[in-house]
GROMACS .gro file of N, CA and C in nm:
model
  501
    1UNK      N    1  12.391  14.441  10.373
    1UNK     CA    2  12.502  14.363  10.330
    1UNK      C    3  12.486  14.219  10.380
    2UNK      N    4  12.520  14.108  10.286
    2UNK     CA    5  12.469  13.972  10.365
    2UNK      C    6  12.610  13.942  10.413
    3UNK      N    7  12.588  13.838  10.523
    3UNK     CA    8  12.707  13.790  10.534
    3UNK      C    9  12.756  13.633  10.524
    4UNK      N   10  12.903  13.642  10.484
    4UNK     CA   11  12.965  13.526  10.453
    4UNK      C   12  12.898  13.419  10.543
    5UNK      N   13  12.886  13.301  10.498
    5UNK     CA   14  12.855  13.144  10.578
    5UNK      C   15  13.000  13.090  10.560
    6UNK      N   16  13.032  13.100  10.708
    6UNK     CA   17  13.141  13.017  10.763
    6UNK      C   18  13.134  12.930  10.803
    7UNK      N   19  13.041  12.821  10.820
    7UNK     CA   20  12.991  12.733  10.914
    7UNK      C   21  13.069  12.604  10.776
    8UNK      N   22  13.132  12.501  10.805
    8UNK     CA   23  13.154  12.426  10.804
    8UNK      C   24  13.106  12.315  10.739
    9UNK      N   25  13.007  12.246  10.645
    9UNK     CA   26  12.966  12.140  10.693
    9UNK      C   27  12.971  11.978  10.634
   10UNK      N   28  13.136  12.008  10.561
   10UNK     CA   29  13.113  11.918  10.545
   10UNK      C   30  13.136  11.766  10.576
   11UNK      N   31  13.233  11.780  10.727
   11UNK     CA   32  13.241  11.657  10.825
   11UNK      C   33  13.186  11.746  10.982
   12UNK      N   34  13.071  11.670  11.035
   12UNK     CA   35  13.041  11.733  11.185
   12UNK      C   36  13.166  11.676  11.271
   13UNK      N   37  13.195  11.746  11.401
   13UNK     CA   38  13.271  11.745  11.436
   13UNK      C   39  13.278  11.627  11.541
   14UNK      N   40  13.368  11.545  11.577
   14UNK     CA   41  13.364  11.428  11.650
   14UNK      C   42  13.450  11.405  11.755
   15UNK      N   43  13.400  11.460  11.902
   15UNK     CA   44  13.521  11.470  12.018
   15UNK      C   45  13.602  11.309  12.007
   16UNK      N   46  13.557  11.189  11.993
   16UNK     CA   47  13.628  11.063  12.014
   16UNK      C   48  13.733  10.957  11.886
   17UNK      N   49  13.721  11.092  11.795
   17UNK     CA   50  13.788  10.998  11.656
   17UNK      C   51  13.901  10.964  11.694
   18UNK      N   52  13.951  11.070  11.788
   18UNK     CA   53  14.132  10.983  11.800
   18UNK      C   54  14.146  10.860  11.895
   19UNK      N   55  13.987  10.875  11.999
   19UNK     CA   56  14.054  10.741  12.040
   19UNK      C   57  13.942  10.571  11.951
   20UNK      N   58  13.897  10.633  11.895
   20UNK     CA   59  13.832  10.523  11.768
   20UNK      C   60  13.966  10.467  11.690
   21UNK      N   61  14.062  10.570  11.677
   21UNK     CA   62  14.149  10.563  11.575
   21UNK      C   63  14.242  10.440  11.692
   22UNK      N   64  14.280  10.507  11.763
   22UNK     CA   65  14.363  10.455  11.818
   22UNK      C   66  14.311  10.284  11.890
   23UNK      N   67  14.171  10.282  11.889
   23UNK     CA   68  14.161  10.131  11.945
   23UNK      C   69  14.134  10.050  11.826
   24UNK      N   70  14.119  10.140  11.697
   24UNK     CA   71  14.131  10.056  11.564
   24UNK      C   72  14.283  10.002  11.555
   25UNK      N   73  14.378  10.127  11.571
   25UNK     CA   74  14.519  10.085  11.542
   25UNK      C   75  14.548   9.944  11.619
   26UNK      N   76  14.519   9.934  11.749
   26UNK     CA   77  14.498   9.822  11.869
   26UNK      C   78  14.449   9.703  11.820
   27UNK      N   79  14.370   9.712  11.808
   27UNK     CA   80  14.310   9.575  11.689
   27UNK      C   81  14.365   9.524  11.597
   28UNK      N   82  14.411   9.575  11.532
   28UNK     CA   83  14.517   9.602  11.424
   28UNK      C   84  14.647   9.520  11.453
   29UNK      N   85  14.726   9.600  11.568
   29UNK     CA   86  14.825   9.532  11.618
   29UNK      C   87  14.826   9.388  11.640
   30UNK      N   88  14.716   9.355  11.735
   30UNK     CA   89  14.646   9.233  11.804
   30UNK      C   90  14.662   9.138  11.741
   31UNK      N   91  14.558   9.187  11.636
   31UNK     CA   92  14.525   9.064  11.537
   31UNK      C   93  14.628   9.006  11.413
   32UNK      N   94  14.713   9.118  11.393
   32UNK     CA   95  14.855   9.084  11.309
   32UNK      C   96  14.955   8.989  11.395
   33UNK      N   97  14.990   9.056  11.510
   33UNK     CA   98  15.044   9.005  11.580
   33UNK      C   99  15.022   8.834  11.664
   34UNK      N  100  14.891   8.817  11.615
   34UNK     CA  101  14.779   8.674  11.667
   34UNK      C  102  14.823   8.561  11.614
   35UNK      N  103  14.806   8.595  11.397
   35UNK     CA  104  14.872   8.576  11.329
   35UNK      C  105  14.984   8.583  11.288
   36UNK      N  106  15.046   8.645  11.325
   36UNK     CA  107  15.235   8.611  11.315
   36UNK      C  108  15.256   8.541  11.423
   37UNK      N  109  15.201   8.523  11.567
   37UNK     CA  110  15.252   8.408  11.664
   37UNK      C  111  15.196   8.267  11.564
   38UNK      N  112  15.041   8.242  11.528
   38UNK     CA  113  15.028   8.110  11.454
   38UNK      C  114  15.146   8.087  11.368
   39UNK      N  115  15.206   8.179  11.272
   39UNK     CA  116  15.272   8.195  11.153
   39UNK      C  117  15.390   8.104  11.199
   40UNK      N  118  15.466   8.173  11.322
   40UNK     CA  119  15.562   8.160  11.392
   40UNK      C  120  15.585   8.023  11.457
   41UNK      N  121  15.479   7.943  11.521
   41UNK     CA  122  15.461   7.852  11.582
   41UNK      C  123  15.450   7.699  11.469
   42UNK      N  124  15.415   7.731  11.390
   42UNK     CA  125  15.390   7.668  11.265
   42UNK      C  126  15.558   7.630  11.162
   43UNK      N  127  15.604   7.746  11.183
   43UNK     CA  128  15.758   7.739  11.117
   43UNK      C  129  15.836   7.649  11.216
   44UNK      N  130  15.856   7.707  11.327
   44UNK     CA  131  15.914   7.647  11.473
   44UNK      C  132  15.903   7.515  11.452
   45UNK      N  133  15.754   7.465  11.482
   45UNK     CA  134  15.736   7.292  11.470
   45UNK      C  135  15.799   7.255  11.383
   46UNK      N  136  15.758   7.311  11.246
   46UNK     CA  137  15.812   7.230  11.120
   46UNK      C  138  15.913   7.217  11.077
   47UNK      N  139  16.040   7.350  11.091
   47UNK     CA  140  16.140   7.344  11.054
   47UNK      C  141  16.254   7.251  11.150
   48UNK      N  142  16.196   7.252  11.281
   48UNK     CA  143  16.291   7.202  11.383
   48UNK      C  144  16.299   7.013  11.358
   49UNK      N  145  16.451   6.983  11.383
   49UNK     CA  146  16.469   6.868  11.347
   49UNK      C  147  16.426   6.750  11.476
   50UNK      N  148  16.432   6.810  11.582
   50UNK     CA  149  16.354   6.759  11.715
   50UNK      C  150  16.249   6.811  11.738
   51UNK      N  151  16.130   6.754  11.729
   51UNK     CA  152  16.014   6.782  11.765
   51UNK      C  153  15.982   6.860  11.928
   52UNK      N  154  16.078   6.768  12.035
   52UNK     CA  155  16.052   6.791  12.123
   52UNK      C  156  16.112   6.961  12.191
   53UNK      N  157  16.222   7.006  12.080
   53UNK     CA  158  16.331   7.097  12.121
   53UNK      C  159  16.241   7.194  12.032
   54UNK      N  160  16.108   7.214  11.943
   54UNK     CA  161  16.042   7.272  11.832
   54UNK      C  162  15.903   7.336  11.934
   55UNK      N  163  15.929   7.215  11.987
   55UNK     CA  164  15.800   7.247  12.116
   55UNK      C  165  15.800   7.365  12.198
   56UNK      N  166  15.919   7.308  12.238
   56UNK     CA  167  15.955   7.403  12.352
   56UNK      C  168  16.014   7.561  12.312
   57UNK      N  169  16.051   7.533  12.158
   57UNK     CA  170  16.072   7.706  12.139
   57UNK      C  171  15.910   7.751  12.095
   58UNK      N  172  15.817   7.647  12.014
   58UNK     CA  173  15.748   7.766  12.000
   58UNK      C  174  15.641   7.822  12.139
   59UNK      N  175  15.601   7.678  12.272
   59UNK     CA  176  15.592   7.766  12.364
   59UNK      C  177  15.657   7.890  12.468
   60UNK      N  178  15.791   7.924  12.394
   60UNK     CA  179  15.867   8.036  12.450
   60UNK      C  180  15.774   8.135  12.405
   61UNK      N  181  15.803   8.130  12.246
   61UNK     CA  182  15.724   8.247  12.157
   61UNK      C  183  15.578   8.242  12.202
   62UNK      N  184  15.530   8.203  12.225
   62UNK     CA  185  15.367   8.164  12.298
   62UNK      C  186  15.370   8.269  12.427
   63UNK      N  187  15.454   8.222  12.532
   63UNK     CA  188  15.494   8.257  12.651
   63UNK      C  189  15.522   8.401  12.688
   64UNK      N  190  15.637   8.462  12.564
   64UNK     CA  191  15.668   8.613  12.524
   64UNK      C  192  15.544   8.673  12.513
   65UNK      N  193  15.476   8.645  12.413
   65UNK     CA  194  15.425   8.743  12.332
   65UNK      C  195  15.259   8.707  12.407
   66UNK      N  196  15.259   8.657  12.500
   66UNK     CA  197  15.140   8.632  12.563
   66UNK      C  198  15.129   8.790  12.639
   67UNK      N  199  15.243   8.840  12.701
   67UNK     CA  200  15.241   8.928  12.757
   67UNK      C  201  15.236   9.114  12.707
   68UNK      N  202  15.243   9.074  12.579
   68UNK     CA  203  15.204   9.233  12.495
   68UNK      C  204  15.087   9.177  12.484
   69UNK      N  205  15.039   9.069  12.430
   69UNK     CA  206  14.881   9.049  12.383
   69UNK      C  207  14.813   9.127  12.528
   70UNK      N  208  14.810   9.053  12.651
   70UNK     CA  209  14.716   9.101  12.766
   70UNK      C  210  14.755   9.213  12.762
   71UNK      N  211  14.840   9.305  12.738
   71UNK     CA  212  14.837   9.429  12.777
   71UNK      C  213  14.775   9.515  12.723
   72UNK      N  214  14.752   9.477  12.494
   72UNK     CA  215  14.732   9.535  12.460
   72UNK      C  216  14.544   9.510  12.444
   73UNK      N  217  14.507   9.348  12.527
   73UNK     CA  218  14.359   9.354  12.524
   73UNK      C  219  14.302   9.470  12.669
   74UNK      N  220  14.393   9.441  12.747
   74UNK     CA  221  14.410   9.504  12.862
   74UNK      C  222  14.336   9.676  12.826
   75UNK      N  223  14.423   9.748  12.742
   75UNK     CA  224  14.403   9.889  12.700
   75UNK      C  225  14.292   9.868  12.653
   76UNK      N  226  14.246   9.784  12.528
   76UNK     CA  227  14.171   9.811  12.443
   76UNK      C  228  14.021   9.783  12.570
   77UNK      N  229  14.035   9.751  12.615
   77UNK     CA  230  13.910   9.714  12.724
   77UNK      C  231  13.847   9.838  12.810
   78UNK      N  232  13.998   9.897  12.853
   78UNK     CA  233  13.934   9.988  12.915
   78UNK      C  234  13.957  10.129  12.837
   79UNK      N  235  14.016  10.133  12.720
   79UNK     CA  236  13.968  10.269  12.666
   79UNK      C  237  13.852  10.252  12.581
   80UNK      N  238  13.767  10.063  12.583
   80UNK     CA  239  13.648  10.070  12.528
   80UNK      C  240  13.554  10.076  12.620
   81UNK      N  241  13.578  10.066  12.765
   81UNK     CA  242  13.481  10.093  12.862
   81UNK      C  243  13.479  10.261  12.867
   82UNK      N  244  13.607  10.311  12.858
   82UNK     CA  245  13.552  10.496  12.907
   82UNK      C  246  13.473  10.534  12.776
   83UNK      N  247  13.479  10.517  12.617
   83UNK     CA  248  13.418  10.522  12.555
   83UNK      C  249  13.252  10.481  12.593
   84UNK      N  250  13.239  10.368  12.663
   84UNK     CA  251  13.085  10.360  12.685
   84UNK      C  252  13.004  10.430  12.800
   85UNK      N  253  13.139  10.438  12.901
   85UNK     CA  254  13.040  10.564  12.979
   85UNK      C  255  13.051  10.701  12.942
   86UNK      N  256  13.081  10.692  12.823
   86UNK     CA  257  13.081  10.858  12.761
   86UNK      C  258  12.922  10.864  12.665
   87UNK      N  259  12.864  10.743  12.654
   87UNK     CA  260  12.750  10.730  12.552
   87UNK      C  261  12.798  10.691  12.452
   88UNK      N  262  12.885  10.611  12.413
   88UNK     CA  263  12.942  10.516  12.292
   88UNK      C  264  12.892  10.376  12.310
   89UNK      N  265  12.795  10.315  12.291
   89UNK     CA  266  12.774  10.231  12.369
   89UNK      C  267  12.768  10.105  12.242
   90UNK      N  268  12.816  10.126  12.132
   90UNK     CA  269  12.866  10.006  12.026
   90UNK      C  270  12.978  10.010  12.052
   91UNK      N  271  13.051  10.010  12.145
   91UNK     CA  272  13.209   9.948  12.217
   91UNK      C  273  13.170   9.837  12.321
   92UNK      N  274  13.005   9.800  12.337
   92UNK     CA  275  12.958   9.716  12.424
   92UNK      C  276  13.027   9.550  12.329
   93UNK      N  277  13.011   9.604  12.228
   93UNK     CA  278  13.067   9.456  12.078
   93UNK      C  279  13.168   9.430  12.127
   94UNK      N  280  13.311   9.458  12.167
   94UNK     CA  281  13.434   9.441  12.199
   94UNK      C  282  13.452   9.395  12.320
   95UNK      N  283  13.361   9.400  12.416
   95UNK     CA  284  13.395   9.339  12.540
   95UNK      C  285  13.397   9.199  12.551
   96UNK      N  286  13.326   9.103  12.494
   96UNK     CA  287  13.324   8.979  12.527
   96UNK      C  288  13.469   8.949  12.424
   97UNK      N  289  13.448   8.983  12.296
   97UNK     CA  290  13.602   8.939  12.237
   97UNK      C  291  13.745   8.953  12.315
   98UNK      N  292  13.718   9.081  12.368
   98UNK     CA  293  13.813   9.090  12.424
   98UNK      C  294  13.837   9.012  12.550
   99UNK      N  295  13.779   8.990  12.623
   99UNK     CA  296  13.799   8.926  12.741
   99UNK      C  297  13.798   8.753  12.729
  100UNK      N  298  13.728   8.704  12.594
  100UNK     CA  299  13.767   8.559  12.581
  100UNK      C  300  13.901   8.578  12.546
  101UNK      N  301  13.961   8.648  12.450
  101UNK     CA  302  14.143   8.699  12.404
  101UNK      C  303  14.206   8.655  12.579
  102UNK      N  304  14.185   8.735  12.646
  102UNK     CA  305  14.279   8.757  12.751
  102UNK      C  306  14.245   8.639  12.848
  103UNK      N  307  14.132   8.584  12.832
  103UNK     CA  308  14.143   8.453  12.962
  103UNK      C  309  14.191   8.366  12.864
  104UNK      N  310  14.126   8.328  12.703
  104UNK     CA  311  14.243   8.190  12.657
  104UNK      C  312  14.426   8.177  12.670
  105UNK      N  313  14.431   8.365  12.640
  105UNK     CA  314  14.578   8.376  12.631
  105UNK      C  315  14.641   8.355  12.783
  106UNK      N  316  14.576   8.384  12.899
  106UNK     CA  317  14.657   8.375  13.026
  106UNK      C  318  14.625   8.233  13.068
  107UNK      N  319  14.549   8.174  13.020
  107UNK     CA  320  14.510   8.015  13.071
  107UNK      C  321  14.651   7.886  12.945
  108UNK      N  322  14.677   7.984  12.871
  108UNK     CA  323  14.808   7.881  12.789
  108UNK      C  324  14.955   7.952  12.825
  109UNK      N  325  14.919   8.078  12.852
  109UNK     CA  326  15.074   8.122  12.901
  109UNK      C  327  15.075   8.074  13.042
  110UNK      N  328  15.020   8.094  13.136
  110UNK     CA  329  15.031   8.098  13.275
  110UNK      C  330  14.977   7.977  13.305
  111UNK      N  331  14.921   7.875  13.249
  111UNK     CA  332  14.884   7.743  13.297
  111UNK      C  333  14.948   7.620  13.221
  112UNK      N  334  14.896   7.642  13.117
  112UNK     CA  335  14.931   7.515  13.063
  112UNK      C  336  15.062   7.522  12.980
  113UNK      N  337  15.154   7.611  12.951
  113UNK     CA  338  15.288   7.592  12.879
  113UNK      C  339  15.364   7.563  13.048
  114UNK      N  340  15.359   7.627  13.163
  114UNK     CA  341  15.399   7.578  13.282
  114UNK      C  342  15.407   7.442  13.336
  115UNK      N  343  15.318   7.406  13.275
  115UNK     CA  344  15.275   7.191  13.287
  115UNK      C  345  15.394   7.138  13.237
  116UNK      N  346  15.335   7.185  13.144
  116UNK     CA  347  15.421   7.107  12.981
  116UNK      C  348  15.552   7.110  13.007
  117UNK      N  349  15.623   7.183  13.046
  117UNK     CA  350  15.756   7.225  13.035
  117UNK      C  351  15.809   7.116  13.154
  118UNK      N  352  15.694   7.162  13.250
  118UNK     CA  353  15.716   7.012  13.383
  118UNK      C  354  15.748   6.875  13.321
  119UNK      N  355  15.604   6.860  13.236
  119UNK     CA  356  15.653   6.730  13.262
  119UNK      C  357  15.764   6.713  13.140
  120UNK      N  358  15.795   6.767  13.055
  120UNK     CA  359  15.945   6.767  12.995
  120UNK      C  360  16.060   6.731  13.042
  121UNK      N  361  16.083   6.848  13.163
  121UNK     CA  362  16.196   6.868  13.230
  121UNK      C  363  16.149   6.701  13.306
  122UNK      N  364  16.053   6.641  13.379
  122UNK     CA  365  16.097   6.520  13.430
  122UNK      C  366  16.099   6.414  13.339
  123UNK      N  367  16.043   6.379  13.231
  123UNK     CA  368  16.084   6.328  13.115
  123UNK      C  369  16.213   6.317  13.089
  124UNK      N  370  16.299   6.451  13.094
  124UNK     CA  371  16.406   6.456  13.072
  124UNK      C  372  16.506   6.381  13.166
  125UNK      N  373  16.478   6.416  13.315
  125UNK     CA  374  16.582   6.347  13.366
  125UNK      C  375  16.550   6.220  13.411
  126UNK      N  376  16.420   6.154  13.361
  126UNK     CA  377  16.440   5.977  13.318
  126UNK      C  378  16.521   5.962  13.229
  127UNK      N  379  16.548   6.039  13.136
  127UNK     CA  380  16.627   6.031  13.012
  127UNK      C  381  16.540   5.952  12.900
  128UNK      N  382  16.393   6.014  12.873
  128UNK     CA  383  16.344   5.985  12.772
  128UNK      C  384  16.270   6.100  12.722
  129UNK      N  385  16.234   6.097  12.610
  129UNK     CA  386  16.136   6.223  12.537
  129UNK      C  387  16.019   6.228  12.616
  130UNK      N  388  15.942   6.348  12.590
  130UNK     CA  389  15.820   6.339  12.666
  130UNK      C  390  15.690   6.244  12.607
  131UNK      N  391  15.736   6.209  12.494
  131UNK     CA  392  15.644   6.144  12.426
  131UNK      C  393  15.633   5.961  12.486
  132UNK      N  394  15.745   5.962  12.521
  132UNK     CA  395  15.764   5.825  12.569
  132UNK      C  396  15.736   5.790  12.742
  133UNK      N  397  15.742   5.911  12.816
  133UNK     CA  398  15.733   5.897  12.971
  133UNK      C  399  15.572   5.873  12.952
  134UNK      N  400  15.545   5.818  13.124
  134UNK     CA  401  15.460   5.775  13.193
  134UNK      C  402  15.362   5.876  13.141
  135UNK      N  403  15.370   5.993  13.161
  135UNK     CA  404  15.286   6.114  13.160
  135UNK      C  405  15.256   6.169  13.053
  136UNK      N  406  15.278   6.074  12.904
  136UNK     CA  407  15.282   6.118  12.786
  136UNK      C  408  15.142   6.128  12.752
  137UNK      N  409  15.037   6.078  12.789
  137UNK     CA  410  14.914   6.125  12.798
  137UNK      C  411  14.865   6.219  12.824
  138UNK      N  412  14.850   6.263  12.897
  138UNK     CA  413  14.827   6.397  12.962
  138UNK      C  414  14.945   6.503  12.883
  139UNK      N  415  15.053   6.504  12.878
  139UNK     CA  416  15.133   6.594  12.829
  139UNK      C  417  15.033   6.599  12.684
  140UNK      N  418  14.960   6.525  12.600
  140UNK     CA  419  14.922   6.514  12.469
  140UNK      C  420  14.801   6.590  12.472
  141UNK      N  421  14.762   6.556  12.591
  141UNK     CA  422  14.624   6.652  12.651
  141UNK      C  423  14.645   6.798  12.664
  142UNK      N  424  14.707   6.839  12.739
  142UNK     CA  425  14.756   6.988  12.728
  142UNK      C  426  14.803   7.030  12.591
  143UNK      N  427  14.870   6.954  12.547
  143UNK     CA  428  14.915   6.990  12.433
  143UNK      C  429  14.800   7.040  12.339
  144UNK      N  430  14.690   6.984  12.335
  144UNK     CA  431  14.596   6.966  12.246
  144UNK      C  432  14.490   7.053  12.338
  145UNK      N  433  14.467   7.109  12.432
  145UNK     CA  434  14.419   7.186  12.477
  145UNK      C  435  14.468   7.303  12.416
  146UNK      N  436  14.613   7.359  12.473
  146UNK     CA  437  14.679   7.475  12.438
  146UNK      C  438  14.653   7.493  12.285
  147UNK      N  439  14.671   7.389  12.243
  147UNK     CA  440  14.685   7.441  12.077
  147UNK      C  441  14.500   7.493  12.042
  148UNK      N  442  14.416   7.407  12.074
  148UNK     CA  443  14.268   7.474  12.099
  148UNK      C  444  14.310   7.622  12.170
  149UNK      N  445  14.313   7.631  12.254
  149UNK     CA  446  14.257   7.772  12.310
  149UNK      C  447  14.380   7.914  12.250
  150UNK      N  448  14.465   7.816  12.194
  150UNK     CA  449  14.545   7.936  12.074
  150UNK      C  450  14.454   7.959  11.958
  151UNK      N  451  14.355   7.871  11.886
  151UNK     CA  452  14.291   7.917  11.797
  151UNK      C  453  14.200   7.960  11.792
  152UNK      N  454  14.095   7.938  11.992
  152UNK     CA  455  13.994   8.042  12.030
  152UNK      C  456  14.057   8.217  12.050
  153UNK      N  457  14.195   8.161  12.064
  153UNK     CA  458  14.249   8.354  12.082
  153UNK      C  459  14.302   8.393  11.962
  154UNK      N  460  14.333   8.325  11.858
  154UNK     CA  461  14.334   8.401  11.706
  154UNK      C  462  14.208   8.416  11.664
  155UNK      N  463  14.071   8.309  11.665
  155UNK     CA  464  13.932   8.377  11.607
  155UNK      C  465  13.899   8.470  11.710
  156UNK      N  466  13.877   8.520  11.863
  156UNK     CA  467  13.837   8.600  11.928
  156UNK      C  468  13.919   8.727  11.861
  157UNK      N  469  14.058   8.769  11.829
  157UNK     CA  470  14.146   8.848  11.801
  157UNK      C  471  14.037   8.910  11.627
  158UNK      N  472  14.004   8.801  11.587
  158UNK     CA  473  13.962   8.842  11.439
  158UNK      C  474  13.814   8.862  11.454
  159UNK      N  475  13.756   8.845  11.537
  159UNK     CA  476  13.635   8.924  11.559
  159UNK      C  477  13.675   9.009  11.645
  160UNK      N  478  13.720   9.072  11.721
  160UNK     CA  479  13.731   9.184  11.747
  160UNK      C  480  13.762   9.271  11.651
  161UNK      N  481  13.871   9.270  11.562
  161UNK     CA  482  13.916   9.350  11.446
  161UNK      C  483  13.793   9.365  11.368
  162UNK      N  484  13.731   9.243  11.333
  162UNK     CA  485  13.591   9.275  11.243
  162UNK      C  486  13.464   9.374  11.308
  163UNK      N  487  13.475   9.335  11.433
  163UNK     CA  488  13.375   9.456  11.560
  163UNK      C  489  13.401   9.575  11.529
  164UNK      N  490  13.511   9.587  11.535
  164UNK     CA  491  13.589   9.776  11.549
  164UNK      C  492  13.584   9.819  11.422
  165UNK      N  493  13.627   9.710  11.300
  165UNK     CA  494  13.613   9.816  11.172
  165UNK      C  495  13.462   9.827  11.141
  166UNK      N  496  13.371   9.757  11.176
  166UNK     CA  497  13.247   9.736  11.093
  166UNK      C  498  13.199   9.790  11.200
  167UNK      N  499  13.151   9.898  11.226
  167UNK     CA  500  13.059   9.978  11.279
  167UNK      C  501  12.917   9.939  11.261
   0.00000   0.00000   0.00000
């Protein structure tokens, strides 16, 4: 009597798809979320009738959402490191994206929107805009820094997403 073939074959079986899945979903988040802060920051400036009061909300939104970003490059880092000491070792692609993400994003949340706001607030109680105080140079400098290293952490955000889907 022969017997039935039960064997399976037409997906082999893969212990790590859920967490592939899940640092795809991560990416995902990241990089939507990268783009809806630009999206966001962009409306803010433009719609606001004071430039200087446009500023300062969209480095709030900068400031907020700086802190889900590190958390969620944070995860994606190290559930792409246990992936590589498991022998996954094309999660080696995600490490540098990820870690330029999290030093541009903590070097404009935690450094330079902290400046800015300084020299505002003493701007302010000369009782002139920041554009007009002593320090309006340098305030133009940061300014123009931050806004650079926001668009090294939206392209780092979009190569990572392109890393993880493109195998």
């Amino acid at each position: 009597m022969q017997q039935p073939n039960l064997i399976n074959t037409a997906e082999p079986a893969n212990p790590h798809r859920s967490a592939r899945r899940f640092i795809s979903c991560l990416c995902l988040l990241l990089s939507g979320g990268l783009a809806a802060q630009l999206l966001s920051i962009i409306v803010v400036r433009a719609a606001s009738s004071d430039i200087q009061a446009g500023g300062m909300l969209a480095d709030i939104i900068t400031q907020y959402l700086a802190n889900y970003f590190l958390g969620i490059a944070f995860v994606v880092l190290s559930v792409s490191n246990l992936l590589i000491k498991r022998g996954l070792v094309e999660y080696k692609r995600l490490r540098m994206p990820t870690i330029t993400l999290a030093a541009s994003t903590a070097i404009v949340a935690f450094m330079l929107i902290p400046r800015m706001d300084y020299l505002r607030e003493t701007a302010l109680l000369d009782g002139l805009p920041v554009l007009y105080a002593p320090s309006a140079a340098y305030f133009i400098t940061l300014s123009a820094l931050s806004i650079s290293l926001l668009l090294i952490q939206l392209a780092s955000g979009g190569v990572l997403l392109w890393r993880q889907l493109n195998h």
